[in-house]
Tab-separated table of C-alpha atoms in Angstrom:
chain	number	residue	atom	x	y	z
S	28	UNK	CA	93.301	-11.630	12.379
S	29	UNK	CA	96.791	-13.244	13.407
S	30	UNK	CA	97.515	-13.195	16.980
S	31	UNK	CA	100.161	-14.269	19.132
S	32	UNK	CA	98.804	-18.345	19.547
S	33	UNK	CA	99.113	-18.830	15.854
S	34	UNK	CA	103.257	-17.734	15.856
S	35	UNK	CA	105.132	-20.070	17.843
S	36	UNK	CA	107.124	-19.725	20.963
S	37	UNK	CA	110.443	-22.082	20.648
S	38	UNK	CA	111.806	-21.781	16.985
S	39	UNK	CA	113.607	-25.557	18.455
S	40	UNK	CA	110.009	-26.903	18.734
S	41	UNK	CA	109.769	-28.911	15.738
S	42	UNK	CA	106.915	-28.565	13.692
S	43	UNK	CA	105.625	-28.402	10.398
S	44	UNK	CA	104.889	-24.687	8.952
S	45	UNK	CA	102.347	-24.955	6.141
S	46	UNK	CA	99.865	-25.705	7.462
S	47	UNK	CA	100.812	-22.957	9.958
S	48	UNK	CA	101.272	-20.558	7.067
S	49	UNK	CA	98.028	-22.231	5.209
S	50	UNK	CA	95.515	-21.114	8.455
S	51	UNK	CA	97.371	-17.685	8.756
S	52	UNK	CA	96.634	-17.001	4.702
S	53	UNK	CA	92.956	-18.757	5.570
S	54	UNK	CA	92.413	-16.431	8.295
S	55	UNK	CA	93.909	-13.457	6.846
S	56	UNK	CA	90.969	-13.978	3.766
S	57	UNK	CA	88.656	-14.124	6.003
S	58	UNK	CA	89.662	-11.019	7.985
S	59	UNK	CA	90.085	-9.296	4.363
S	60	UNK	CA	86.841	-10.539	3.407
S	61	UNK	CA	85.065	-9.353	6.292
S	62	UNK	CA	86.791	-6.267	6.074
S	63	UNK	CA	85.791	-5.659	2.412
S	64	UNK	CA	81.856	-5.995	3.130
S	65	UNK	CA	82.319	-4.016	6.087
S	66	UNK	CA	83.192	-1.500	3.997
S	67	UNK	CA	81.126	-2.364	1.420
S	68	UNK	CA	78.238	-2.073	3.994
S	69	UNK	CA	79.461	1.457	5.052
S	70	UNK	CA	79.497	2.878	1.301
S	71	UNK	CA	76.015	1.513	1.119
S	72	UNK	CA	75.026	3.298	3.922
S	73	UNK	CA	76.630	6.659	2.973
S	74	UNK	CA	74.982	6.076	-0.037
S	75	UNK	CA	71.803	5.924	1.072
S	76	UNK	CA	72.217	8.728	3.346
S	77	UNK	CA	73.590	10.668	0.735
S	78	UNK	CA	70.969	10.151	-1.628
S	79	UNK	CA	68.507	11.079	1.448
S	80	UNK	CA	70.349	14.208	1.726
S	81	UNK	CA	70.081	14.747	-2.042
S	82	UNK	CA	66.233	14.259	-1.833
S	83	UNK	CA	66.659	16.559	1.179
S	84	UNK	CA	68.158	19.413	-0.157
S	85	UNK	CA	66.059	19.047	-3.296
S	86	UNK	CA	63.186	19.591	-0.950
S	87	UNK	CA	64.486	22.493	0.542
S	88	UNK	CA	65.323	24.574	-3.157
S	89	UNK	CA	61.587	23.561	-3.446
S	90	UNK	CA	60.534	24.934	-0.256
S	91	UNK	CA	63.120	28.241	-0.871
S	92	UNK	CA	61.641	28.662	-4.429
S	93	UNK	CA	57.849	28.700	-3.057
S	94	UNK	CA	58.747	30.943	0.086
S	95	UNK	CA	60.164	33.640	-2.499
S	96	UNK	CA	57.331	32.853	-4.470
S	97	UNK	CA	55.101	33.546	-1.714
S	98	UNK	CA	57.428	36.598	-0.915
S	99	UNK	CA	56.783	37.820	-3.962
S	100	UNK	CA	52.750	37.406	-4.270
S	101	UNK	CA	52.895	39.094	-0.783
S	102	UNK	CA	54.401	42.311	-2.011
S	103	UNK	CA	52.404	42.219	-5.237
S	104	UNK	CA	49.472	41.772	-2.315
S	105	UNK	CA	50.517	44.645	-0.363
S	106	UNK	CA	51.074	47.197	-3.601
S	107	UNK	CA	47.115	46.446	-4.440
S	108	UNK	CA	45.761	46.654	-1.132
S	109	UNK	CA	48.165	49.600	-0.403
S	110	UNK	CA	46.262	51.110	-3.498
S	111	UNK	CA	43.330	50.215	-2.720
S	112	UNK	CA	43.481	51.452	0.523
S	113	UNK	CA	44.076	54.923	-0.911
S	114	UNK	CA	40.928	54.332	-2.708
S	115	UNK	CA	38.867	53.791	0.240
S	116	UNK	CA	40.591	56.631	2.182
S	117	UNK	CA	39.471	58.924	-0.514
S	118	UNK	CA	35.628	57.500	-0.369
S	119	UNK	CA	35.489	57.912	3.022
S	120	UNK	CA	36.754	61.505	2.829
S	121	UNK	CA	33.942	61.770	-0.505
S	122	UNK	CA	31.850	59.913	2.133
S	123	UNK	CA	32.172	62.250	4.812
S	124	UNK	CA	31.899	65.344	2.638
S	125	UNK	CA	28.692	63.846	0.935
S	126	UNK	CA	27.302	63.375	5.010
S	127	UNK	CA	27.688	66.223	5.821
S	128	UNK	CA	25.704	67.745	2.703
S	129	UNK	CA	23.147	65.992	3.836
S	130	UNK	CA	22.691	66.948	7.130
S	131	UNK	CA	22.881	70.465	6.048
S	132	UNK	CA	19.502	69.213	3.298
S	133	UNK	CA	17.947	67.545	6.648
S	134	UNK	CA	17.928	70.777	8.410
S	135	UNK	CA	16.594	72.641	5.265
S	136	UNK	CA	14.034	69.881	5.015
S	137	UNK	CA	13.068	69.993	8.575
S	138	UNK	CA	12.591	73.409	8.162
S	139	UNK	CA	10.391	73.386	5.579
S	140	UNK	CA	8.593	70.426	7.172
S	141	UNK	CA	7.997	73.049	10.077
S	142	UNK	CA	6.831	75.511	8.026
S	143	UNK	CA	4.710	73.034	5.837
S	144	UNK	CA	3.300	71.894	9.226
S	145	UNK	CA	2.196	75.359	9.976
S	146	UNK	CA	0.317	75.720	6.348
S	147	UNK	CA	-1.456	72.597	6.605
S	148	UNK	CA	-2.865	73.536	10.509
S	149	UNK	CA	-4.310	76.448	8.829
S	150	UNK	CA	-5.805	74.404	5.453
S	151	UNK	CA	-7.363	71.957	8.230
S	152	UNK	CA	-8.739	74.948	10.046
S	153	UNK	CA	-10.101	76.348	6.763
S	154	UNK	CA	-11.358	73.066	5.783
S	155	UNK	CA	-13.428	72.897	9.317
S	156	UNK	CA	-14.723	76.273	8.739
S	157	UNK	CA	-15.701	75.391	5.209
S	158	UNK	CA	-17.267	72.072	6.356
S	159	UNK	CA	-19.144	74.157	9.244
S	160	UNK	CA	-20.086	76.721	6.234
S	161	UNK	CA	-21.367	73.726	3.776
S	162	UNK	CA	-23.440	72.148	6.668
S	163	UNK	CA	-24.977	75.085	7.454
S	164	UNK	CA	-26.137	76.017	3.859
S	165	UNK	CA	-27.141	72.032	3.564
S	166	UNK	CA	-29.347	73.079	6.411
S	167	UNK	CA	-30.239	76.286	4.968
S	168	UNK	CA	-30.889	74.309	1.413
S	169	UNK	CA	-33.089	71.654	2.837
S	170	UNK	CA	-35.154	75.117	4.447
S	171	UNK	CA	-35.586	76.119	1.084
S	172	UNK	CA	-36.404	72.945	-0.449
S	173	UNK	CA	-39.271	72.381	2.276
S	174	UNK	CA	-40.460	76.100	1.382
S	175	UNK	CA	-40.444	75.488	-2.444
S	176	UNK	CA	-42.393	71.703	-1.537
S	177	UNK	CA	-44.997	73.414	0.888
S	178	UNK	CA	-45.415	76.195	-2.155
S	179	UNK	CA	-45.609	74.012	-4.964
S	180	UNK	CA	-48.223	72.082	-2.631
S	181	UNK	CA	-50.542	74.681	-2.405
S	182	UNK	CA	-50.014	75.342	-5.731
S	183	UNK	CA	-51.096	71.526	-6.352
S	184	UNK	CA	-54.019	71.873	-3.713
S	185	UNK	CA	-55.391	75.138	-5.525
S	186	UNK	CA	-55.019	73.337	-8.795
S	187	UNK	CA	-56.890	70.511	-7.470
S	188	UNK	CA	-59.428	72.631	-5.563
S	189	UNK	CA	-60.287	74.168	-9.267
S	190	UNK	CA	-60.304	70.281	-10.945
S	191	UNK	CA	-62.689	69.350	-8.290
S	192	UNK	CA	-64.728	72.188	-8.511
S	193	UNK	CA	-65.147	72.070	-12.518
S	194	UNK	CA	-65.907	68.311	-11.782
S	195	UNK	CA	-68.425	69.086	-9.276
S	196	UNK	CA	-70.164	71.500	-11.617
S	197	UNK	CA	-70.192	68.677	-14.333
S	198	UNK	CA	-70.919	66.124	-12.319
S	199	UNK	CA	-73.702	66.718	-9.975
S	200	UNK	CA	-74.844	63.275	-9.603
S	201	UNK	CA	-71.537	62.407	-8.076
S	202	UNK	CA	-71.608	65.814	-5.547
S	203	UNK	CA	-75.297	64.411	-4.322
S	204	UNK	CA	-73.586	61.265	-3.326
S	205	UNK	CA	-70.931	62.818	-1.393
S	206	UNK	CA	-73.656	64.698	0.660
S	207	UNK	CA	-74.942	61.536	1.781
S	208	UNK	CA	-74.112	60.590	5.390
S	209	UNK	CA	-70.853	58.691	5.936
S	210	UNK	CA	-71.524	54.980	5.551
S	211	UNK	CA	-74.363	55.203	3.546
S	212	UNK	CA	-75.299	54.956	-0.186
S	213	UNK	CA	-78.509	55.130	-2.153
S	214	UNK	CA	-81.426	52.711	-0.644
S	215	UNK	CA	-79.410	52.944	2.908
S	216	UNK	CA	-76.871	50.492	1.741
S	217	UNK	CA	-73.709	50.349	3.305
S	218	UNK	CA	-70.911	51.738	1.123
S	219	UNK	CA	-68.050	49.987	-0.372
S	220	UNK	CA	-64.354	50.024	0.756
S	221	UNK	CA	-63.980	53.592	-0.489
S	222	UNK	CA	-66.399	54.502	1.906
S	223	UNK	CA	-64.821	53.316	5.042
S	224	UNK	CA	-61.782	55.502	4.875
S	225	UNK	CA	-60.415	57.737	8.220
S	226	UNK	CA	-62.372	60.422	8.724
S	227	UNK	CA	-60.149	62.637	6.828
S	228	UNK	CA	-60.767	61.168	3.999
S	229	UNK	CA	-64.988	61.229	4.274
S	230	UNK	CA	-64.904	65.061	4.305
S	231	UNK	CA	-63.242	65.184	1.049
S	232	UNK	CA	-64.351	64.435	-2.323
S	233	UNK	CA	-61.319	62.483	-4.026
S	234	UNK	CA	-61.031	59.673	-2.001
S	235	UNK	CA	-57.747	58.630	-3.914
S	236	UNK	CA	-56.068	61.604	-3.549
S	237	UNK	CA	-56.429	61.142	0.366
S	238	UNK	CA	-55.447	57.710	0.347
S	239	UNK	CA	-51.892	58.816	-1.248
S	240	UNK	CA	-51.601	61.989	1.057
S	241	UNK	CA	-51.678	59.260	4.358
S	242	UNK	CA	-49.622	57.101	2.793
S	243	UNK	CA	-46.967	59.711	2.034
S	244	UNK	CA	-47.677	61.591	5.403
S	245	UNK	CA	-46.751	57.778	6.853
S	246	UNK	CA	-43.904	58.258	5.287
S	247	UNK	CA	-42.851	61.280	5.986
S	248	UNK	CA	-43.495	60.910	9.629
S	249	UNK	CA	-41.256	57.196	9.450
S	250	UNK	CA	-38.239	59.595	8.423
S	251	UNK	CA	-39.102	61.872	11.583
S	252	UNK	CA	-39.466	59.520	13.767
S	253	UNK	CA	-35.743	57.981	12.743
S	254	UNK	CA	-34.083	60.905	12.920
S	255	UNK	CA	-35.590	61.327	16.275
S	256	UNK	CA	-34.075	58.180	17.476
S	257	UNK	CA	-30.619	58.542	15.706
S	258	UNK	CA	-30.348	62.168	16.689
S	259	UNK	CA	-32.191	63.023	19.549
S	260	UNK	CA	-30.481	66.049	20.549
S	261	UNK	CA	-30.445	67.640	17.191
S	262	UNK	CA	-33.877	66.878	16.640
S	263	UNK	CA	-36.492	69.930	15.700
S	264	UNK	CA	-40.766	68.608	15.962
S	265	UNK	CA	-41.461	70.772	13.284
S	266	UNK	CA	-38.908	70.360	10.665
S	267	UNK	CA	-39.183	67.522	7.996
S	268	UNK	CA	-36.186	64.391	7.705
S	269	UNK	CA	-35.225	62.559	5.104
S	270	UNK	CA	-33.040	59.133	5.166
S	271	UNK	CA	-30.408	60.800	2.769
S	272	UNK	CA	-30.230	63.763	5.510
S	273	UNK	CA	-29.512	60.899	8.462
S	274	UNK	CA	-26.662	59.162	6.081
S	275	UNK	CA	-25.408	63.138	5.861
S	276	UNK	CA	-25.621	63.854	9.740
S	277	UNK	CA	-23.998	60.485	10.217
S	278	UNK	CA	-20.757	61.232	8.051
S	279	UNK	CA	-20.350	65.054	8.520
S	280	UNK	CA	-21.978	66.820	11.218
S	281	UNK	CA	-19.778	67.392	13.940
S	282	UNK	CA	-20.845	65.929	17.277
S	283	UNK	CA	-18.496	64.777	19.966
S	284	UNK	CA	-16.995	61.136	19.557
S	285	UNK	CA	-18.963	59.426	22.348
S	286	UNK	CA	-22.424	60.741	21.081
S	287	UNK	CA	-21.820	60.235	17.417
S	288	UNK	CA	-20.748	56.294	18.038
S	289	UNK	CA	-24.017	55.961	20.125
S	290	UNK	CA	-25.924	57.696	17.001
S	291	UNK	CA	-24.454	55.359	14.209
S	292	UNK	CA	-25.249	52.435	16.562
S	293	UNK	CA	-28.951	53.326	16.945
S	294	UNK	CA	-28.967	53.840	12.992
S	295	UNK	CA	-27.694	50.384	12.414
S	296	UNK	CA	-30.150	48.610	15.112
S	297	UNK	CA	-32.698	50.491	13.263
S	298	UNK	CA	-31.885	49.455	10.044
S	299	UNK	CA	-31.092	45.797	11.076
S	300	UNK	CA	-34.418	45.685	13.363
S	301	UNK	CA	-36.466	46.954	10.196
S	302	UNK	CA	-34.146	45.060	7.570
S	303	UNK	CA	-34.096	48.394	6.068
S	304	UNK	CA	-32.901	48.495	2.314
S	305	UNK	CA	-32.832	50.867	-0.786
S	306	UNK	CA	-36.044	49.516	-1.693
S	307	UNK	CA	-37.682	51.454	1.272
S	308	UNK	CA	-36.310	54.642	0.217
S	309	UNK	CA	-37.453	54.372	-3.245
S	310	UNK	CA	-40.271	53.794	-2.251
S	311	UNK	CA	-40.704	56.479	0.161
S	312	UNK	CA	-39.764	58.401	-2.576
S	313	UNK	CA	-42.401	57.665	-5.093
S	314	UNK	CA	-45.345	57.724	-2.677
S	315	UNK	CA	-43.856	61.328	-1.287
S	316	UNK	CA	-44.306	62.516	-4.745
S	317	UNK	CA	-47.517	61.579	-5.128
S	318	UNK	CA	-48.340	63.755	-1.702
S	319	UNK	CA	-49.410	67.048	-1.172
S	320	UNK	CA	-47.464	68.421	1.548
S	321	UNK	CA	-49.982	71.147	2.579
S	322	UNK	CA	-52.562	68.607	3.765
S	323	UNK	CA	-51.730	66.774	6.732
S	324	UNK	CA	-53.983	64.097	7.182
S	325	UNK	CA	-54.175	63.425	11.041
S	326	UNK	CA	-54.962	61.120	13.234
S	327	UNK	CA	-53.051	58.298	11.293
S	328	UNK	CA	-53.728	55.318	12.028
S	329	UNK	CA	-52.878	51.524	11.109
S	330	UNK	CA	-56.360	50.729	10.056
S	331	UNK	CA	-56.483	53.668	8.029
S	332	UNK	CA	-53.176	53.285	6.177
S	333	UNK	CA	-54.037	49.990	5.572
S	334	UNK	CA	-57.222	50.638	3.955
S	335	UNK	CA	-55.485	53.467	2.301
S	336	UNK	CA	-53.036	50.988	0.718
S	337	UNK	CA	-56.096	48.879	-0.235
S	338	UNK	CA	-57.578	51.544	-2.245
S	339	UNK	CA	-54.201	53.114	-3.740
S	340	UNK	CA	-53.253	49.265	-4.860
S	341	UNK	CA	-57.488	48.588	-6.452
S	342	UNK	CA	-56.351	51.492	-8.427
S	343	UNK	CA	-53.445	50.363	-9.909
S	344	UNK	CA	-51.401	53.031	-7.766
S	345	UNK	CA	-48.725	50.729	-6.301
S	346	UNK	CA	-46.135	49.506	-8.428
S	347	UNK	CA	-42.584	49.206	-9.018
S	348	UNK	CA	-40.374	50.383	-5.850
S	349	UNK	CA	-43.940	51.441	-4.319
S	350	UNK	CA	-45.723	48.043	-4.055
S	351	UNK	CA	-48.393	47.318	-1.931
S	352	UNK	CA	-46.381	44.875	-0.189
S	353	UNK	CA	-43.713	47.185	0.304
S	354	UNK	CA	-46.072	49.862	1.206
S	355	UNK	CA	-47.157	47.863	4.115
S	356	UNK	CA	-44.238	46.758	5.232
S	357	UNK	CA	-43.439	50.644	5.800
S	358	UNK	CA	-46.902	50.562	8.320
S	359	UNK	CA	-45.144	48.128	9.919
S	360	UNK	CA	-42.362	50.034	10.577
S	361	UNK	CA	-44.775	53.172	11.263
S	362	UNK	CA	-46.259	51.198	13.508
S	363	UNK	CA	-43.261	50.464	15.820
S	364	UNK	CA	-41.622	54.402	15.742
S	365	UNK	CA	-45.016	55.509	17.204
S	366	UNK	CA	-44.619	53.015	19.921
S	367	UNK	CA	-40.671	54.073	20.416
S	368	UNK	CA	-41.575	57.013	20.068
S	369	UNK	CA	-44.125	56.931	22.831
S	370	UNK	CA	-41.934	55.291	25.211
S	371	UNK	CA	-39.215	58.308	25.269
């Protein structure tokens, strides 16, 4: 830029101007040239910043075209749910109709739940009476039974009486013996086993016959005695027990809580103390059918069953369920209801 040194003051001063004029047109390039990338720096600039702005703007159409975009898939948004909120508003008003159907079925079912109530108190009080019936015609069956046993035993005993007396005509040798005194065969000798039977079984003439009437007496007096123990307050001394009737008594008859939990525990220390098993009742079984009931041998006594046992097993009596060994395990357990027995 030309200033005021660079023009001179005294146009008398003598001096040379080119080289005056040759640093004014230096300088004025310069000042041209710094002008011209001055400028050129500011159109740079603006250019950038316009292209900035460009990319700008180009942003914002992008951002403009995804907000009505957005816009748009918001409306389409609200129309469904608006529609499907109708749908809902009508299956909660199904809903609430459906409810309240229901309620009016769970009053019509509680009523009938009432009156179903009422029908089965009565069916469990005809039940108890029918039980109460059915017990008391068990009772009045077993009654029966015992009458048709102690009837068909007499019949057996007359039968026998007759057998004995046609073999006491034929055999006359044999009726001698028997008048002999107890203990004592021909020559004074002392009789066999046979011979040293209970007295009972001395006064008779079938020996045998006696030995299986003790054993099933034994037997029938082992059932007794249990029910005695397991029941003591419905027991009755002159009616006859079986093991099936004490399983019966155990499950249906209808004694108080307290007394019927003491009963089933007394039936299973029995049967543990015993180690009782079916084989004990089938065996009862057989030698009870081989009894007369009307003849009672009595005293028993361990001795005498024993010997009894001996005599039924030298015949060939005791088999199967009824084994000798079985046989005496039921003295055994004979032998230790006498002694409860005699401790109550």
């Amino acid at each position: 830029m030309i200033t005021e040194e660079h023009i001179p003051r005294k146009l008398t001063d003598s001096f040379d101007p080119v080289p005056a004029f040759l640093e004014m047109g230096v300088m004025v390039r310069n000042d041209v040239h710094q002008e011209r990338a001055r400028m050129n720096d500011i159109f740079v600039s603006h250019s950038e910043d316009i292209e900035c702005l460009k990319i700008q703007l180009d942003d914002k159409n992008r951002e403009i075209t995804d907000l009505k975009n957005a816009v748009e898939s918001l409306e389409e948004q609200n129309n469904e749910l608006n529609v499907t909120l109708k749908l809902r508003n009508e299956e909660i008003k199904n809903l609430k109709a459906r409810l309240g159907r229901l309620e009016n079925e769970k009053k019509e079912l509680e009523d009938e739940l009432r009156s179903v109530q009422v029908k089965v108190g009565r069916l469990e009080k005809e039940i108890r009476d029918l039980n109460d019936a059915k017990i008391a015609q068990d009772e009045k069956n077993i009654e029966i039974q015992e009458r048709f046993d102690k009837v068909q035993g007499k019949m057996e005993t007359r039968s026998q009486a007759m057998k004995n007396e046609m073999q006491a005509i034929k055999e006359t040798q044999h009726k001698a013996e028997m008048s002999m005194p107890v203990g004592f065969a021909k020559g004074g000798r002392q009789t066999s086993q046979l011979a040293m039977l209970p007295q009972p079984f001395q006064s008779l003439g079938d020996r045998e016959l006696q030995a299986s009437l003790s054993i099933g007496e034994m037997c029938q007096q082992v059932q007794n005695k249990m029910y005695k123990v397991v029941f003591p307050t419905l027991y009755a001394p002159k009616t006859n027990y079986k093991i099936k009737k004490i399983r019966r008594d155990l499950e249906k008859y209808p004694l108080p809580t307290p007394e019927k939990e003491e009963s089933v525990k007394k039936w299973q220390e029995l049967t543990g103390k015993f180690k009782w098993d079916e084989a004990h009742e089938e065996a009862m079984k057989d030698l009870q059918g081989k009894r007369n009931i009307d003849a009672h041998p009595s005293p028993l006594t361990e001795e005498g069953l024993t010997r009894a046992a001996e005599l039924l097993d030298t015949k060939g009596n005791l088999k199967g369920w009824s084994s000798y060994k079985r046989v005496l395990e039921l003295i055994k357990i004979w032998k230790q209801l006498q002694q409860m027995d005699s401790t109550v």
